[in-house]
Coordinates of C-alpha atoms in Angstrom, one line a residue:
M537 CA 143.0 84.6 150.8
F538 CA 146.2 84.8 152.9
E539 CA 146.5 83.2 156.3
R540 CA 148.3 85.8 158.3
P541 CA 149.8 85.1 161.8
H542 CA 148.2 86.9 164.7
S543 CA 150.8 88.7 166.8
G544 CA 151.5 92.1 168.2
K545 CA 154.0 92.9 165.4
Q546 CA 153.0 93.5 161.9
Q547 CA 154.1 90.5 159.8
G548 CA 153.7 89.7 156.2
E549 CA 154.3 86.5 154.3
R550 CA 157.6 86.0 152.6
A551 CA 156.9 85.4 148.9
I552 CA 158.7 84.4 145.7
L553 CA 157.4 86.5 142.8
V554 CA 157.3 84.9 139.4
S555 CA 156.8 86.9 136.2
I556 CA 157.2 85.4 132.8
R557 CA 157.0 87.1 129.4
F558 CA 155.4 85.1 126.5
D559 CA 155.8 85.8 122.9
N560 CA 152.3 85.0 121.9
E561 CA 150.5 86.8 124.8
D562 CA 149.0 90.3 124.6
Y563 CA 149.5 90.9 128.4
S564 CA 152.9 92.4 129.1
P565 CA 153.8 91.7 132.8
D566 CA 155.0 94.7 134.7
V567 CA 157.3 93.5 137.5
E568 CA 157.4 96.8 139.3
E569 CA 153.6 97.1 139.4
F570 CA 153.2 93.5 140.6
T571 CA 155.7 94.3 143.4
E572 CA 153.6 97.2 144.5
L573 CA 150.5 95.0 144.4
V574 CA 152.2 92.4 146.6
A575 CA 153.3 95.1 149.0
A576 CA 149.7 96.4 149.1
A577 CA 148.6 92.9 150.1
G578 CA 151.0 93.0 153.1
V579 CA 153.4 90.5 151.6
T580 CA 157.2 90.8 151.7
P581 CA 158.8 89.9 148.4
S582 CA 162.0 87.9 149.1
I583 CA 163.0 86.7 145.6
I584 CA 161.8 87.9 142.2
L585 CA 162.2 85.4 139.3
T586 CA 161.7 86.4 135.7
G587 CA 161.9 84.5 132.4
K588 CA 160.7 84.3 128.9
R589 CA 158.9 81.5 127.0
R590 CA 157.1 81.0 123.8
H591 CA 153.9 79.8 125.4
P592 CA 152.7 78.6 128.8
D593 CA 153.1 75.0 129.8
P594 CA 149.6 73.4 130.1
A595 CA 150.5 71.5 133.3
Y596 CA 152.8 73.9 135.2
F597 CA 152.6 77.2 133.3
V598 CA 156.4 77.4 133.6
G599 CA 158.9 75.1 132.1
G600 CA 160.9 72.4 133.9
G601 CA 164.0 74.6 134.2
K602 CA 162.1 77.5 135.8
R603 CA 160.3 75.1 138.1
L604 CA 163.6 73.7 139.4
E605 CA 164.7 77.4 139.9
I606 CA 161.6 78.1 142.0
E607 CA 162.2 74.8 143.9
A608 CA 165.7 75.8 144.7
A609 CA 164.6 79.3 145.9
V610 CA 162.0 77.6 148.2
A611 CA 164.8 75.4 149.6
Q612 CA 167.1 78.3 150.3
G613 CA 165.0 80.0 152.9
E614 CA 161.6 80.1 154.6
V615 CA 159.1 81.0 152.0
D616 CA 155.3 81.1 152.8
V617 CA 153.8 81.6 149.3
I618 CA 154.7 81.7 145.6
L619 CA 152.9 84.5 143.7
F620 CA 152.6 84.5 139.9
N621 CA 152.1 87.7 137.9
H622 CA 149.7 85.8 135.7
S623 CA 146.3 84.0 135.8
L624 CA 146.8 80.3 136.5
S625 CA 144.3 77.5 135.8
P626 CA 143.1 75.4 138.7
A627 CA 145.1 72.4 137.4
Q628 CA 148.3 74.5 137.1
S629 CA 147.9 75.8 140.7
R630 CA 147.4 72.3 142.1
N631 CA 150.3 70.8 140.2
L632 CA 152.7 73.6 141.3
E633 CA 151.6 73.3 145.0
R634 CA 152.0 69.5 144.9
D635 CA 155.5 69.6 143.4
L636 CA 156.8 72.6 145.2
N637 CA 155.2 71.9 148.5
C638 CA 154.3 75.5 148.9
R639 CA 151.2 77.6 148.5
V640 CA 150.8 79.1 145.0
L641 CA 148.6 82.1 144.2
D642 CA 148.1 84.0 140.9
R643 CA 147.6 87.6 140.1
S644 CA 143.8 87.5 140.5
E645 CA 144.0 86.1 144.0
V646 CA 146.4 88.8 145.0
I647 CA 144.0 91.5 143.8
L648 CA 141.1 89.8 145.5
D649 CA 143.1 89.7 148.8
I650 CA 143.8 93.5 148.6
F651 CA 140.1 94.1 148.0
A652 CA 139.2 92.0 150.9
Q653 CA 141.4 94.0 153.2
R654 CA 140.2 97.4 151.9
A655 CA 136.5 96.8 151.8
R656 CA 134.7 98.9 154.5
S657 CA 131.1 99.2 153.6
F658 CA 128.5 96.3 153.8
E659 CA 128.1 96.4 150.0
G660 CA 131.8 96.3 149.4
K661 CA 132.3 93.3 151.7
L662 CA 129.5 91.4 150.0
Q663 CA 131.0 92.2 146.5
V664 CA 134.5 91.0 147.5
E665 CA 133.1 87.9 149.1
L666 CA 131.1 87.1 146.0
A667 CA 134.2 87.5 143.8
Q668 CA 136.2 85.3 146.1
L669 CA 133.6 82.5 146.2
Q670 CA 133.2 82.6 142.4
H671 CA 136.9 82.3 142.1
L672 CA 137.2 79.6 144.7
S673 CA 134.4 77.5 143.3
T674 CA 136.6 76.4 140.4
R675 CA 139.6 75.6 142.6
L676 CA 138.1 73.2 145.1
I677 CA 140.3 70.1 145.7
R678 CA 139.3 66.6 146.7
G679 CA 139.5 66.2 150.4
W680 CA 138.0 64.7 153.5
T681 CA 137.6 61.3 151.8
H682 CA 136.9 59.6 155.1
L683 CA 133.4 61.2 155.1
E684 CA 132.5 59.8 151.7
R685 CA 130.7 56.8 153.1
Q686 CA 127.7 57.2 155.4
K687 CA 126.4 54.3 157.5
G688 CA 122.8 53.7 158.4
G689 CA 120.0 51.3 158.1
I690 CA 118.6 49.5 155.1
G691 CA 118.7 51.6 152.0
L692 CA 121.1 54.2 153.5
R693 CA 124.4 52.5 152.9
G694 CA 126.4 53.9 150.1
P695 CA 129.0 56.4 149.1
G696 CA 126.8 59.3 150.2
E697 CA 127.8 62.9 149.6
T698 CA 131.5 63.7 149.3
Q699 CA 133.0 66.6 151.0
L700 CA 133.8 68.1 147.7
E701 CA 130.2 68.1 146.7
T702 CA 129.2 69.5 150.1
D703 CA 131.7 72.4 149.6
R704 CA 130.3 73.1 146.2
R705 CA 126.7 73.1 147.5
L706 CA 127.6 75.4 150.4
I707 CA 129.4 77.8 148.2
G708 CA 126.6 77.8 145.7
D709 CA 124.1 78.5 148.5
R710 CA 126.2 81.4 149.8
I711 CA 126.6 82.9 146.3
K712 CA 122.8 82.8 145.9
Q713 CA 122.4 84.5 149.2
I714 CA 124.9 87.2 148.4
H715 CA 123.2 87.8 145.0
R716 CA 119.9 88.4 146.8
R717 CA 121.4 90.9 149.2
L718 CA 123.2 92.7 146.4
E719 CA 119.9 92.9 144.5
K720 CA 118.4 94.8 147.4
V721 CA 121.4 97.1 147.4
R722 CA 121.0 97.6 143.6
K723 CA 117.4 98.6 144.1
Q724 CA 118.4 101.1 146.7
R725 CA 121.0 102.6 144.4
E726 CA 118.5 102.7 141.6
Q727 CA 116.0 104.5 143.8
G728 CA 118.7 107.1 144.7
R729 CA 119.6 107.4 141.0
R730 CA 116.0 108.1 140.1
S731 CA 115.8 110.8 142.7
R732 CA 118.9 112.5 141.3
Q733 CA 117.4 112.2 137.8
K734 CA 114.2 113.7 138.9
A735 CA 116.1 116.6 140.4
E736 CA 118.0 116.7 137.0
L737 CA 121.4 116.6 138.8
P738 CA 124.0 115.4 136.2
G739 CA 126.4 112.7 137.4
I740 CA 130.1 113.0 136.8
S741 CA 132.3 109.9 137.6
L742 CA 136.0 109.8 138.2
V743 CA 137.6 106.8 136.5
G744 CA 141.2 105.8 135.8
Y745 CA 144.0 103.5 136.5
T746 CA 144.7 102.7 140.2
N747 CA 146.9 105.3 142.0
A748 CA 146.3 108.0 139.4
G749 CA 145.1 110.4 142.0
K750 CA 141.3 110.1 141.7
S751 CA 140.6 110.3 145.4
T752 CA 143.0 113.3 145.9
L753 CA 141.2 115.1 143.1
F754 CA 137.8 114.2 144.5
N755 CA 138.8 115.6 147.9
R756 CA 140.2 118.8 146.2
L757 CA 136.9 119.4 144.3
T758 CA 134.4 118.5 147.0
E759 CA 136.4 119.3 150.2
A760 CA 135.7 115.7 151.3
T761 CA 138.0 113.5 153.4
V762 CA 138.1 110.3 151.4
Y763 CA 141.1 108.2 152.2
A764 CA 143.9 108.8 149.7
A765 CA 147.4 107.4 149.7
D766 CA 150.2 106.7 147.3
Q767 CA 149.4 103.0 146.9
L768 CA 147.4 100.7 144.7
F769 CA 143.7 100.4 145.5
A770 CA 143.9 102.9 148.4
T771 CA 140.2 103.3 148.2
L772 CA 137.6 100.7 147.3
D773 CA 134.1 101.8 148.3
P774 CA 132.6 104.4 146.0
T775 CA 131.7 107.8 147.3
L776 CA 129.2 110.3 146.0
R777 CA 129.1 114.0 146.8
R778 CA 127.1 117.0 145.6
L779 CA 129.3 119.7 144.1
D780 CA 128.2 123.2 143.3
L781 CA 130.3 124.6 140.5
P782 CA 131.4 128.3 140.4
N783 CA 128.3 129.2 138.4
K784 CA 126.2 127.5 141.1
A785 CA 125.3 124.6 138.8
P786 CA 124.9 121.5 141.0
I787 CA 126.4 118.1 140.0
I788 CA 126.9 114.7 141.6
L789 CA 130.6 113.7 141.6
A790 CA 131.4 110.0 142.1
D791 CA 134.7 108.5 143.1
T792 CA 135.0 104.9 141.9
V793 CA 137.5 102.1 142.3
G794 CA 140.6 102.2 140.2
F795 CA 141.3 99.7 137.4
I796 CA 144.4 97.7 136.6
Q797 CA 145.8 95.2 134.1
Q798 CA 144.1 91.8 134.1
L799 CA 141.4 92.9 136.5
P800 CA 139.6 89.6 137.5
H801 CA 136.4 89.1 135.6
D802 CA 134.7 87.8 138.8
L803 CA 135.6 91.1 140.5
V804 CA 134.3 93.2 137.6
A805 CA 131.0 91.2 137.6
A806 CA 130.7 91.5 141.4
F807 CA 131.2 95.3 141.3
R808 CA 128.8 95.8 138.4
A809 CA 126.2 97.3 140.7
T810 CA 128.7 99.9 141.9
L811 CA 130.1 100.5 138.4
D812 CA 126.5 101.3 137.2
E813 CA 127.2 104.8 138.5
T814 CA 129.9 105.0 135.8
V815 CA 127.6 103.7 133.1
Q816 CA 124.8 106.2 134.0
A817 CA 127.2 109.2 134.3
K818 CA 126.8 112.1 131.9
V819 CA 130.6 112.6 131.7
L820 CA 133.6 110.5 132.8
L821 CA 136.7 112.3 134.1
H822 CA 139.4 109.9 133.1
V823 CA 142.2 110.6 135.5
V824 CA 145.7 109.8 134.2
D825 CA 149.0 110.0 135.9
A826 CA 150.9 112.5 133.7
S827 CA 154.2 111.4 135.2
D828 CA 153.7 107.7 134.3
P829 CA 155.8 106.8 131.2
E830 CA 153.2 104.1 130.4
R831 CA 150.3 106.5 130.6
L832 CA 149.1 105.8 127.0
L833 CA 149.0 102.1 127.8
R834 CA 147.2 102.8 131.0
I835 CA 144.5 104.8 129.1
E836 CA 144.0 101.8 126.8
Q837 CA 143.6 99.4 129.7
V838 CA 141.1 101.6 131.4
N839 CA 139.1 101.9 128.2
E840 CA 139.0 98.1 127.9
V841 CA 137.4 97.8 131.3
L842 CA 134.9 100.6 130.4
L843 CA 134.1 98.6 127.3
D844 CA 133.6 95.5 129.4
I845 CA 131.1 97.2 131.7
G846 CA 129.2 99.1 128.9
A847 CA 130.5 102.6 129.7
D848 CA 132.5 103.1 126.5
K849 CA 129.9 105.4 124.9
V850 CA 129.9 107.9 127.8
P851 CA 131.8 111.1 126.9
Q852 CA 135.3 111.4 128.4
I853 CA 137.6 114.2 129.5
L854 CA 141.2 113.2 130.0
V855 CA 142.5 114.7 133.2
Y856 CA 146.3 114.5 133.3
N857 CA 147.1 114.7 137.0
K858 CA 150.4 115.0 138.9
I859 CA 151.9 117.7 136.7
D860 CA 153.9 118.7 139.8
N861 CA 156.0 115.6 139.1
L862 CA 157.0 116.9 135.7
E863 CA 159.9 119.1 135.1
Q864 CA 158.0 121.6 133.0
G865 CA 154.5 120.7 133.9
K866 CA 151.9 123.5 133.5
A867 CA 148.2 123.7 133.9
A868 CA 146.5 123.7 130.5
L869 CA 143.2 123.0 128.7
E870 CA 143.1 121.4 125.3
R871 CA 140.2 121.4 122.9
D872 CA 139.4 119.4 119.8
D873 CA 138.7 120.7 116.3
E874 CA 135.1 121.3 117.2
G875 CA 136.0 123.4 120.3
R876 CA 135.0 120.8 122.9
I877 CA 137.3 120.3 125.9
R878 CA 139.2 117.0 125.7
K879 CA 142.2 117.3 128.0
V880 CA 142.9 119.1 131.2
W881 CA 146.4 119.2 132.8
L882 CA 146.4 119.9 136.6
S883 CA 147.8 118.9 139.9
A884 CA 145.3 117.7 142.6
I885 CA 148.0 118.1 145.3
T886 CA 148.9 121.7 144.7
G887 CA 145.5 122.8 143.2
E888 CA 147.1 124.1 140.0
G889 CA 144.6 123.8 137.1
I890 CA 141.6 123.0 139.2
D891 CA 139.9 126.2 137.9
L892 CA 140.4 124.8 134.4
L893 CA 138.7 121.6 135.3
Q894 CA 135.8 123.5 136.9
Q895 CA 135.5 125.4 133.6
A896 CA 135.4 122.2 131.7
L897 CA 132.6 120.8 134.0
I898 CA 130.6 124.0 133.6
E899 CA 130.7 123.7 129.8
C900 CA 129.7 120.0 130.1
V901 CA 126.6 120.6 132.3
A902 CA 125.6 124.0 130.8
V903 CA 123.9 122.6 127.8
H904 CA 120.4 123.5 129.1
R905 CA 121.4 126.9 130.6
A906 CA 120.5 130.2 128.9
R907 CA 121.0 133.9 129.7
H908 CA 118.1 136.1 130.6
Q909 CA 117.8 139.8 131.2
I910 CA 115.5 140.6 134.0
R911 CA 114.1 143.7 135.5
I912 CA 112.5 143.1 138.9
P913 CA 110.6 145.7 141.0
L914 CA 111.9 146.4 144.5
A915 CA 108.7 144.9 146.0
H916 CA 109.5 141.5 144.7
A917 CA 113.1 141.1 145.9
R918 CA 112.4 137.5 146.7
I919 CA 112.6 136.7 142.9
R920 CA 116.0 138.3 142.9
A921 CA 117.1 136.1 145.8
R922 CA 115.9 133.0 144.0
F923 CA 117.9 133.9 140.9
H924 CA 121.0 134.4 143.1
A925 CA 120.4 130.9 144.6
L926 CA 119.6 129.0 141.4
G927 CA 121.8 130.7 138.7
Q928 CA 124.9 132.6 138.0
V929 CA 124.3 136.4 138.1
L930 CA 126.4 137.9 135.4
S931 CA 125.6 141.5 136.0
E932 CA 123.3 143.5 138.4
E933 CA 122.4 147.1 138.9
F934 CA 119.6 149.2 140.4
N935 CA 117.8 152.2 138.8
E936 CA 116.5 155.3 140.6
Q937 CA 113.2 153.5 141.4
G938 CA 115.1 150.7 143.2
D939 CA 114.3 148.1 140.4
C940 CA 116.9 145.5 139.9
L941 CA 118.3 145.1 136.4
M942 CA 119.9 141.6 136.3
E943 CA 121.5 139.4 133.7
V944 CA 121.5 135.8 134.9
E945 CA 122.5 132.5 133.4
I946 CA 120.1 129.8 134.6
E947 CA 118.7 126.4 133.7
E948 CA 115.4 126.5 131.9
R949 CA 113.8 124.2 134.5
H950 CA 114.5 126.9 137.1
F951 CA 113.4 129.7 134.9
A952 CA 110.0 128.2 133.9
P953 CA 108.3 128.7 137.3
F954 CA 108.9 132.4 137.2
K955 CA 107.1 132.7 133.9
D956 CA 104.0 131.1 135.4
Q957 CA 104.2 133.4 138.4
V958 CA 104.3 136.5 136.3
Q959 CA 101.3 135.4 134.2
E960 CA 99.3 134.1 137.1
Y961 CA 99.8 136.7 139.8
K962 CA 100.6 139.7 137.7
L963 CA 103.2 140.8 140.2
S964 CA 103.7 144.2 138.5
P965 CA 102.7 145.8 135.3
E966 CA 106.4 146.8 134.8
V967 CA 107.4 143.1 134.6
T968 CA 106.5 141.6 131.2
I969 CA 107.8 138.6 129.4
D970 CA 108.6 137.7 125.8
T971 CA 107.8 134.0 125.6
A972 CA 109.4 133.7 122.2
E973 CA 112.8 134.8 123.4
H974 CA 112.3 133.9 127.1
K975 CA 113.5 137.3 128.2
F976 CA 112.0 139.6 130.8
T977 CA 111.7 143.3 129.7

């Protein structure tokens, strides 16, 4: 989206940032956040212009006075681009570029540029390119008029195909090609998801506002090395890892892309295949920056995106991260009136409160786990080893004959095969089973 100079030194465009507050608009522009977005795109803000209007101008978005102010700022120094902290219509962008004689980009194009820089996987690059092309298809301008008329023999003279029509056709063909490739990726993801469902591995997805600390928390829980930094959209490509909880219950933890205000609809649509992991998750860990004064607003904005992708019905646990940035921040676990865990306060950097989050995850995935009291003869220690591998051993002792007396908490799907073995092979007359209570005696 940005045309950057190629040189040995790191250079960024010098930009004028424009942020206007409107009385009749739900979106409240955050100048500080937009400045961080621009910096994440590699652009150097030189001038920040703010203002207030009742409603946007249909032709230029801003009024005549603000337009003259922007023109004067452009004339004062070398400026490469003008960035608006709003969504501009194609006509507004063209009118501003024509009158100001400078390139104009809106908030969506800035976010698309950041995603284009951060995409690393093949799927991520395809998704970003699809979003860019869908955005660009509505902003093609009339050009190359000297190619409008084709010459030839009888019956071939005429206006022919204009360059604008050619661009539209080429972009449409490329969008269809990307959709076909993403469909293959979607089928591969669906196959992997079916394999996890067959193994009955519950999926837990990390969601939240960008720069809330999702990747840092992901690394803390899974001991992974996902890139994490104090910047917006530090990670883009989703990552899935298997995590064995302290009670040895396995889950699949997914780190997803962060959300933000006015996330481009084209981008949400392009990443829908990736965000399906969020929709199919058993529980969402909604990571919130506890030190952010606007955290309640951020929660609402994330929930709006979840509603847009159809994940609003998935149960959530609010994870208030970065308590180390609070003066009296302490790790805590909060429950609702029904005793279910709703909030966990922790610090992914220091590790304080991670044990509380693990406890919350254990309760979420322990719906189909039950306690069993088992007595296993010494000759069949392999059964004891299997229970150690598949469940959480709560207590264990041995009698004078060397039999193991064990109390274990295990999933029913792991417990069922042992019932068949006992009945089929009659391992020992000392091992009996009460099928009504599912307890060995």
